[in-house]
Amino acid sequence: MENGCWKDWEGVLLKKLSEPLDVIGTEEIMQSLHDLSLSEAEQLDNEHRSGDQSDASSLIPQIGRDNSINCLLRCSRSDYGLIASLNQSFRSIIRSGELYRLRRQMGITEHWVYFSCSLLEWEAFDPIRRRWMHLPRMTSNDCFMWSDKESLAVGTELLVFGKEIMSHVIYKYSISTNSWSLGSEMNEPRCLFASASLGEIAIVAGGCDPQGNILSTAEVYNSDSGMWVTLPNMIKARKMCSGAFIDEKFYVIGGIGVGNPNLLTCGEVYDLKANTWREIPDMFPALNNEGGGIDAPATSNAPPLLAVVKNELYVAYHAEKEVRKYVKERNLWVTVGGLPERAVSMNGWGLAFRACGDQLIVIGGPRALGGGIIEVNSWIPDEGPPQWSLLARKHLGSFVYNCAVMGC
């Protein structure tokens, strides 16, 4: 490769290293990567392989491995696929997951939304660049075709939980390899559970076992080790509940208990440091009309639609099309405004309400014969009522089966 080309590129990269870390403003680095042809990158890679092996680990030998990695940390993960295509060295560092571990240590986070509007198909949406990405199709399995399923993003993994007749299965999507594989089984298989993630860990609680028994058990998953560890039981067994992390504590609200068809109004909070649960009476009182009709059973409604932004807990009341915020000090909910007008649901089913970094995301759309449109709306909570911004729309159908947000 001509020295002039490398000198120009080296100058751009070294300049970027001296600037504040910014994973969004990476146009200069990516333009330099685009300017390098694939054949030139492969030629450089072959030269290193045939030369001194002590330099083989240098991604960009002119500036060294450490500086090379620091440059890649400054790139958006939207560009990692392109970077991995340059040569084997880049591909290896991307697929190893090392960059994501370093980003986590340095507090670098980009949030993407993963959702499914078709039984085995998943889409990813980058709300910053407003870019859609189609994930590889999941392996066909009847448990994802005809029964309840849940999803959870933790670390650099997307977990999808499916229920077979008398057992459960977990599929795992890795963003490092862009592929699906079987995930580790829980110690106690369950469905219809509460869940939330915090970095590389996630907690699941409650739900139903394969025989339909309502559970009070809970487990924590570590995506780095791939292991599930049993936690102390909740105070109350419940299914169709929702979970959230606030102040690094895990909250469970809503759901249906044992021997009572009505919705539970109490919540529970798990303190990770103390390893104990505490009940919160009247944390989530049910409304008179949840949208399922006067005589409709509690199971006709979706679990509470929760989202946490800046340690503030929000809920979407689908029937009233309202967004409410939880005031911890007073143990009550206050209305902050409305949901997007075109976000419709079936008693809360088919509508996604999630936190995506510092913004709330609503994914849903109007229904139509022969298909529908998915719309992605966002709002950054402030002192005023919600002012929803339409980020994107796409013809994908109008029913969101599952949705999770991954920050890495």
Coordinates of C-alpha atoms in Angstrom, one line a residue:
M1 CA 0.0 0.0 0.0
E2 CA 1.3 3.5 -0.8
N3 CA 2.8 5.3 2.1
G4 CA 0.9 8.5 1.3
C5 CA -2.5 6.7 1.7
W6 CA -1.5 5.3 5.1
K7 CA 0.0 8.7 6.2
D8 CA -3.3 10.5 5.4
W9 CA -5.3 7.9 7.2
E10 CA -2.9 7.8 10.2
G11 CA -3.3 11.5 10.5
V12 CA -7.1 11.3 10.7
L13 CA -7.0 8.5 13.3
L14 CA -4.4 10.2 15.5
K15 CA -6.3 13.4 15.4
K16 CA -9.5 11.6 16.4
L17 CA -7.6 10.0 19.4
S18 CA -6.9 13.5 20.8
E19 CA -10.6 14.5 20.7
P20 CA -13.2 13.7 23.3
L21 CA -14.8 10.3 23.0
D22 CA -17.8 10.5 20.6
V23 CA -19.3 7.3 19.2
I24 CA -21.8 9.2 17.1
G25 CA -19.6 11.7 15.3
T26 CA -17.3 9.2 13.6
E27 CA -17.7 10.4 10.0
E28 CA -13.9 11.1 9.5
I29 CA -12.8 7.6 10.7
M30 CA -15.5 5.9 8.6
Q31 CA -14.8 7.9 5.6
S32 CA -11.2 6.8 5.8
L33 CA -12.3 3.2 6.2
H34 CA -14.5 3.6 3.1
D35 CA -11.6 5.1 1.1
L36 CA -9.6 1.9 1.8
S37 CA -10.5 -0.8 -0.7
L38 CA -11.0 -4.3 0.5
S39 CA -8.2 -5.5 -1.6
E40 CA -5.8 -3.0 0.0
A41 CA -6.8 -4.1 3.5
E42 CA -6.4 -7.7 2.6
Q43 CA -2.9 -7.0 1.1
L44 CA -1.8 -5.4 4.3
D45 CA -3.2 -8.3 6.4
N46 CA -1.3 -10.8 4.2
E47 CA 1.9 -8.8 4.6
H48 CA 1.7 -9.0 8.3
R49 CA 0.9 -12.7 8.3
S50 CA 4.1 -13.4 6.3
G51 CA 6.3 -11.1 8.3
D52 CA 7.1 -10.6 12.0
Q53 CA 4.5 -12.4 14.1
S54 CA 4.9 -9.9 16.9
D55 CA 3.1 -7.3 14.7
A56 CA 0.3 -9.7 13.6
S57 CA -2.0 -8.4 16.4
S58 CA -1.7 -4.8 15.3
L59 CA -4.9 -3.8 13.6
I60 CA -3.3 -0.6 12.1
P61 CA 0.4 -1.3 12.5
Q62 CA 1.4 2.4 12.0
I63 CA -0.3 3.4 15.2
G64 CA -0.3 0.1 17.2
R65 CA -3.0 -2.2 18.6
D66 CA -4.0 0.0 21.6
N67 CA -4.5 3.1 19.5
S68 CA -6.3 1.1 16.9
I69 CA -8.8 -0.2 19.4
N70 CA -9.2 3.3 20.8
C71 CA -10.2 4.4 17.4
L72 CA -12.7 1.6 17.0
L73 CA -14.2 2.5 20.3
R74 CA -15.0 5.9 18.9
C75 CA -16.9 4.4 16.0
S76 CA -20.7 3.7 16.2
R77 CA -21.5 0.0 16.4
S78 CA -23.6 0.6 13.3
D79 CA -20.2 0.6 11.5
Y80 CA -18.8 -2.5 13.0
G81 CA -20.1 -4.8 10.3
L82 CA -18.3 -2.7 7.6
I83 CA -15.1 -2.6 9.7
A84 CA -15.2 -6.4 10.1
S85 CA -15.3 -6.8 6.4
L86 CA -11.9 -5.1 5.8
N87 CA -9.7 -8.0 6.9
Q88 CA -9.3 -10.9 9.3
S89 CA -7.7 -8.8 12.0
F90 CA -10.7 -6.4 12.1
R91 CA -13.1 -9.2 11.8
S92 CA -11.5 -11.1 14.8
I93 CA -11.6 -8.1 17.1
I94 CA -15.2 -7.4 16.3
R95 CA -16.4 -11.0 16.8
S96 CA -14.4 -11.5 20.0
G97 CA -16.7 -9.1 21.8
E98 CA -13.6 -7.3 23.3
L99 CA -14.8 -3.9 21.9
Y100 CA -18.1 -4.3 23.7
R101 CA -16.5 -5.2 27.0
L102 CA -14.2 -2.1 26.7
R103 CA -17.1 0.1 25.8
R104 CA -19.0 -1.1 28.9
Q105 CA -15.9 -0.3 31.1
M106 CA -15.6 3.2 29.6
G107 CA -19.3 3.9 29.9
I108 CA -19.9 4.0 26.2
T109 CA -23.5 3.0 25.3
E110 CA -25.6 3.0 22.2
H111 CA -29.2 1.8 22.6
W112 CA -30.8 -0.2 19.8
V113 CA -34.4 -1.5 19.7
Y114 CA -35.0 -5.1 18.7
F115 CA -38.5 -6.2 18.0
S116 CA -40.5 -8.9 16.2
C117 CA -43.7 -8.4 14.1
S118 CA -43.5 -11.8 12.6
L119 CA -43.1 -15.1 14.5
L120 CA -39.5 -16.0 13.5
E121 CA -38.4 -12.6 12.2
W122 CA -36.6 -9.9 14.1
E123 CA -35.7 -6.3 13.2
A124 CA -33.2 -4.0 14.8
F125 CA -33.6 -0.2 14.8
D126 CA -30.8 2.3 15.5
P127 CA -32.7 5.4 16.7
I128 CA -29.7 7.7 16.3
R129 CA -29.0 7.0 12.7
R130 CA -32.6 5.9 12.1
R131 CA -31.4 2.8 10.4
W132 CA -33.2 -0.5 10.1
M133 CA -31.4 -3.9 10.2
H134 CA -32.9 -7.3 9.6
L135 CA -31.6 -10.1 11.8
P136 CA -31.0 -13.6 10.6
R137 CA -34.1 -15.7 10.8
M138 CA -34.6 -17.7 13.9
T139 CA -34.4 -21.5 13.6
S140 CA -38.0 -22.8 13.2
N141 CA -39.4 -24.2 16.5
D142 CA -43.0 -24.9 17.3
C143 CA -42.6 -23.3 20.7
F144 CA -42.2 -19.9 18.9
M145 CA -45.2 -20.5 16.6
W146 CA -48.1 -21.4 18.8
S147 CA -47.5 -20.3 22.4
D148 CA -46.4 -17.5 24.7
K149 CA -42.9 -16.1 24.4
E150 CA -40.8 -13.4 26.0
S151 CA -37.7 -11.5 25.1
L152 CA -34.9 -9.9 27.0
A153 CA -31.7 -8.0 26.0
V154 CA -28.8 -8.4 28.3
G155 CA -25.1 -7.5 27.6
T156 CA -24.6 -8.1 23.9
E157 CA -27.3 -10.8 23.7
L158 CA -30.9 -11.0 22.8
L159 CA -32.7 -13.9 24.6
V160 CA -36.0 -15.2 23.3
F161 CA -37.9 -17.5 25.6
G162 CA -40.4 -20.0 24.1
K163 CA -42.8 -22.5 25.7
E164 CA -43.3 -26.0 24.5
I165 CA -46.0 -28.4 25.8
M166 CA -44.1 -29.5 28.9
S167 CA -40.8 -27.6 28.6
H168 CA -39.2 -24.3 27.7
V169 CA -36.5 -23.3 25.3
I170 CA -34.2 -20.2 25.1
Y171 CA -32.7 -18.9 21.8
K172 CA -29.8 -16.5 22.0
Y173 CA -28.8 -13.9 19.4
S174 CA -25.3 -12.5 19.6
I175 CA -24.5 -9.1 18.1
S176 CA -20.8 -10.0 17.9
T177 CA -21.4 -13.0 15.5
N178 CA -24.8 -11.9 14.1
S179 CA -26.2 -15.4 14.7
W180 CA -28.6 -17.4 16.8
S181 CA -27.8 -20.3 19.1
L182 CA -29.4 -22.2 22.0
G183 CA -29.2 -20.3 25.2
S184 CA -28.5 -21.7 28.7
E185 CA -31.6 -23.1 30.4
M186 CA -33.0 -21.5 33.6
N187 CA -32.8 -23.5 36.8
E188 CA -36.6 -23.4 36.9
P189 CA -38.2 -22.9 33.4
R190 CA -41.0 -20.4 33.3
C191 CA -43.1 -18.2 31.0
L192 CA -45.2 -15.0 31.6
F193 CA -42.5 -13.7 34.0
A194 CA -41.2 -10.3 35.0
S195 CA -37.7 -9.4 33.7
A196 CA -35.3 -6.5 33.4
S197 CA -31.6 -6.2 32.7
L198 CA -28.8 -4.1 34.1
G199 CA -25.6 -4.2 32.1
E200 CA -24.5 -7.8 31.8
I201 CA -27.0 -9.2 34.3
A202 CA -30.7 -9.8 34.1
I203 CA -33.3 -10.9 36.6
V204 CA -36.4 -12.9 35.9
A205 CA -39.1 -13.4 38.6
G206 CA -42.5 -15.1 38.9
G207 CA -44.4 -16.6 35.9
C208 CA -45.7 -20.1 35.4
D209 CA -43.9 -23.4 35.3
P210 CA -44.6 -26.1 32.6
Q211 CA -47.5 -27.4 34.6
G212 CA -49.1 -23.9 34.9
N213 CA -48.3 -23.3 38.6
I214 CA -47.8 -19.7 39.5
L215 CA -44.2 -19.1 40.8
S216 CA -42.6 -16.9 43.4
T217 CA -39.1 -17.9 42.4
A218 CA -36.5 -15.7 40.8
E219 CA -33.1 -16.1 39.0
V220 CA -30.3 -13.8 37.8
Y221 CA -28.5 -14.4 34.5
N222 CA -25.0 -13.3 33.7
S223 CA -24.4 -12.9 30.0
D224 CA -20.6 -13.0 30.4
S225 CA -20.7 -16.5 32.0
G226 CA -24.0 -17.7 30.5
M227 CA -25.1 -19.0 33.9
W228 CA -28.3 -18.7 35.8
V229 CA -28.2 -18.4 39.7
T230 CA -31.3 -18.9 41.9
L231 CA -32.3 -15.9 44.1
P232 CA -34.5 -15.8 47.2
N233 CA -38.2 -16.2 46.5
M234 CA -40.5 -13.2 46.1
I235 CA -43.0 -12.6 48.9
K236 CA -46.0 -13.3 46.6
A237 CA -46.2 -15.7 43.6
R238 CA -47.4 -13.9 40.5
K239 CA -47.6 -14.3 36.7
M240 CA -48.1 -11.8 33.9
C241 CA -46.1 -9.3 35.9
S242 CA -43.5 -6.8 34.7
G243 CA -40.0 -5.8 36.0
A244 CA -37.7 -2.8 36.0
F245 CA -34.4 -1.7 37.5
I246 CA -34.5 1.6 39.5
D247 CA -31.5 2.8 41.5
E248 CA -29.9 -0.6 40.8
K249 CA -32.8 -2.4 42.5
F250 CA -35.2 -4.8 40.8
Y251 CA -38.9 -4.0 41.0
V252 CA -41.8 -6.3 40.1
I253 CA -45.4 -4.9 39.7
G254 CA -48.7 -6.1 38.5
G255 CA -49.6 -9.6 37.6
I256 CA -52.1 -12.3 38.9
G257 CA -51.6 -14.2 42.1
V258 CA -52.6 -17.7 43.3
G259 CA -56.3 -18.3 43.9
N260 CA -57.4 -14.8 43.0
P261 CA -58.4 -13.8 39.4
N262 CA -57.9 -10.1 40.1
L263 CA -54.8 -8.1 39.4
L264 CA -52.3 -7.7 42.2
T265 CA -51.9 -4.1 43.4
C266 CA -48.8 -4.6 45.5
G267 CA -45.3 -4.4 44.2
E268 CA -42.0 -5.9 45.3
V269 CA -38.5 -4.7 45.2
Y270 CA -35.3 -6.9 45.4
D271 CA -32.2 -5.3 46.9
L272 CA -29.2 -6.9 45.1
K273 CA -26.8 -5.9 47.9
A274 CA -29.0 -7.1 50.8
N275 CA -30.3 -10.1 48.8
T276 CA -33.8 -9.5 50.2
W277 CA -37.3 -8.7 48.9
R278 CA -39.6 -6.0 50.3
E279 CA -43.3 -5.7 49.5
I280 CA -44.7 -2.3 48.5
P281 CA -48.5 -2.1 49.2
D282 CA -50.7 -0.4 46.7
M283 CA -47.9 0.3 44.3
F284 CA -49.9 -0.4 41.2
P285 CA -53.7 0.0 41.7
A286 CA -55.7 -1.4 38.9
L287 CA -58.0 1.0 37.0
N288 CA -61.8 0.5 36.9
N289 CA -61.6 -0.2 33.1
E290 CA -58.4 -1.8 31.7
G291 CA -59.8 -1.9 28.2
G292 CA -60.9 -5.5 28.3
G293 CA -64.6 -4.9 29.1
I294 CA -66.5 -5.1 32.4
D295 CA -66.6 -8.8 32.5
A296 CA -63.3 -9.5 30.8
P297 CA -60.8 -11.6 32.9
A298 CA -57.6 -10.0 34.1
T299 CA -55.6 -12.3 31.8
S300 CA -57.1 -10.5 28.8
N301 CA -54.9 -7.6 29.5
A302 CA -51.2 -7.4 28.8
P303 CA -48.7 -7.1 31.7
P304 CA -47.9 -3.5 32.7
L305 CA -46.0 -1.6 30.0
L306 CA -43.0 -0.2 31.9
A307 CA -40.0 1.9 31.0
V308 CA -37.3 3.5 33.1
V309 CA -35.5 6.7 32.0
K310 CA -33.0 8.4 34.3
N311 CA -34.1 6.2 37.2
E312 CA -37.7 7.4 36.7
L313 CA -40.4 4.7 36.2
Y314 CA -43.1 5.3 33.6
V315 CA -46.1 3.2 32.5
A316 CA -48.3 3.3 29.5
Y317 CA -52.0 3.0 30.2
H318 CA -53.2 1.6 26.9
A319 CA -56.9 2.0 27.4
E320 CA -56.6 5.7 28.4
K321 CA -53.7 6.2 26.0
E322 CA -51.8 7.9 28.9
V323 CA -48.3 7.9 30.1
R324 CA -47.8 8.1 33.9
K325 CA -44.8 8.5 36.1
Y326 CA -44.2 6.8 39.5
V327 CA -43.4 9.1 42.4
K328 CA -41.4 6.8 44.8
E329 CA -41.6 9.1 47.8
R330 CA -45.4 9.2 47.7
N331 CA -46.0 5.8 46.2
L332 CA -48.4 7.1 43.5
W333 CA -48.6 7.6 39.8
V334 CA -49.1 11.0 38.1
T335 CA -50.2 11.5 34.5
V336 CA -47.7 13.3 32.3
G337 CA -49.5 13.2 29.0
G338 CA -50.7 11.0 26.2
L339 CA -49.4 8.2 24.0
P340 CA -48.9 8.8 20.2
E341 CA -52.3 8.9 18.6
R342 CA -51.6 6.1 16.1
A343 CA -50.2 3.6 18.6
V344 CA -53.0 1.1 19.0
S345 CA -53.1 -2.2 20.8
M346 CA -55.4 -5.1 21.8
N347 CA -55.8 -4.7 25.6
G348 CA -52.1 -3.7 25.6
W349 CA -50.9 -6.6 23.5
G350 CA -49.1 -5.7 20.3
L351 CA -47.7 -2.4 21.5
A352 CA -44.1 -1.8 22.7
F353 CA -43.3 0.8 25.3
R354 CA -39.6 0.9 26.2
A355 CA -36.8 3.1 27.5
C356 CA -34.0 3.7 24.9
G357 CA -31.2 5.6 26.6
D358 CA -32.6 9.0 27.7
Q359 CA -35.8 8.7 25.7
L360 CA -39.1 6.7 25.8
I361 CA -39.9 4.7 22.7
V362 CA -43.3 3.6 21.5
I363 CA -43.5 1.1 18.7
G364 CA -46.9 0.3 17.2
G365 CA -49.2 1.5 14.4
P366 CA -52.6 1.6 12.8
R367 CA -54.1 -1.7 11.8
A368 CA -55.3 -2.3 8.3
L369 CA -56.6 -5.2 6.2
G370 CA -53.8 -7.0 4.5
G371 CA -51.1 -5.6 6.8
G372 CA -50.1 -2.5 8.6
I373 CA -47.4 0.0 9.4
I374 CA -45.1 0.1 12.3
E375 CA -44.2 3.5 13.6
V376 CA -41.4 4.3 16.0
N377 CA -42.1 7.4 18.2
S378 CA -39.8 8.9 20.8
W379 CA -39.9 11.5 23.6
I380 CA -37.2 12.7 25.9
P381 CA -39.0 13.2 29.3
D382 CA -38.9 16.7 30.6
E383 CA -41.1 19.0 32.7
G384 CA -43.7 19.4 30.0
P385 CA -46.2 16.9 28.5
P386 CA -45.0 14.4 25.9
Q387 CA -44.1 15.8 22.5
W388 CA -43.7 12.6 20.5
S389 CA -41.3 12.6 17.5
L390 CA -41.8 10.2 14.6
L391 CA -38.4 8.5 14.1
A392 CA -39.4 6.1 11.4
R393 CA -42.2 4.0 9.9
K394 CA -42.1 0.7 8.0
H395 CA -44.4 -1.8 6.4
L396 CA -44.0 -4.7 8.8
G397 CA -47.5 -5.5 10.0
S398 CA -48.9 -3.6 13.0
F399 CA -48.6 -6.1 15.9
V400 CA -45.4 -6.1 17.9
Y401 CA -45.0 -9.6 19.4
N402 CA -41.8 -8.9 21.3
C403 CA -39.5 -6.0 22.0
A404 CA -36.3 -5.4 23.9
V405 CA -33.7 -2.6 24.0
M406 CA -30.0 -3.4 24.1
G407 CA -27.5 -0.9 25.3
C408 CA -23.8 -1.6 24.5

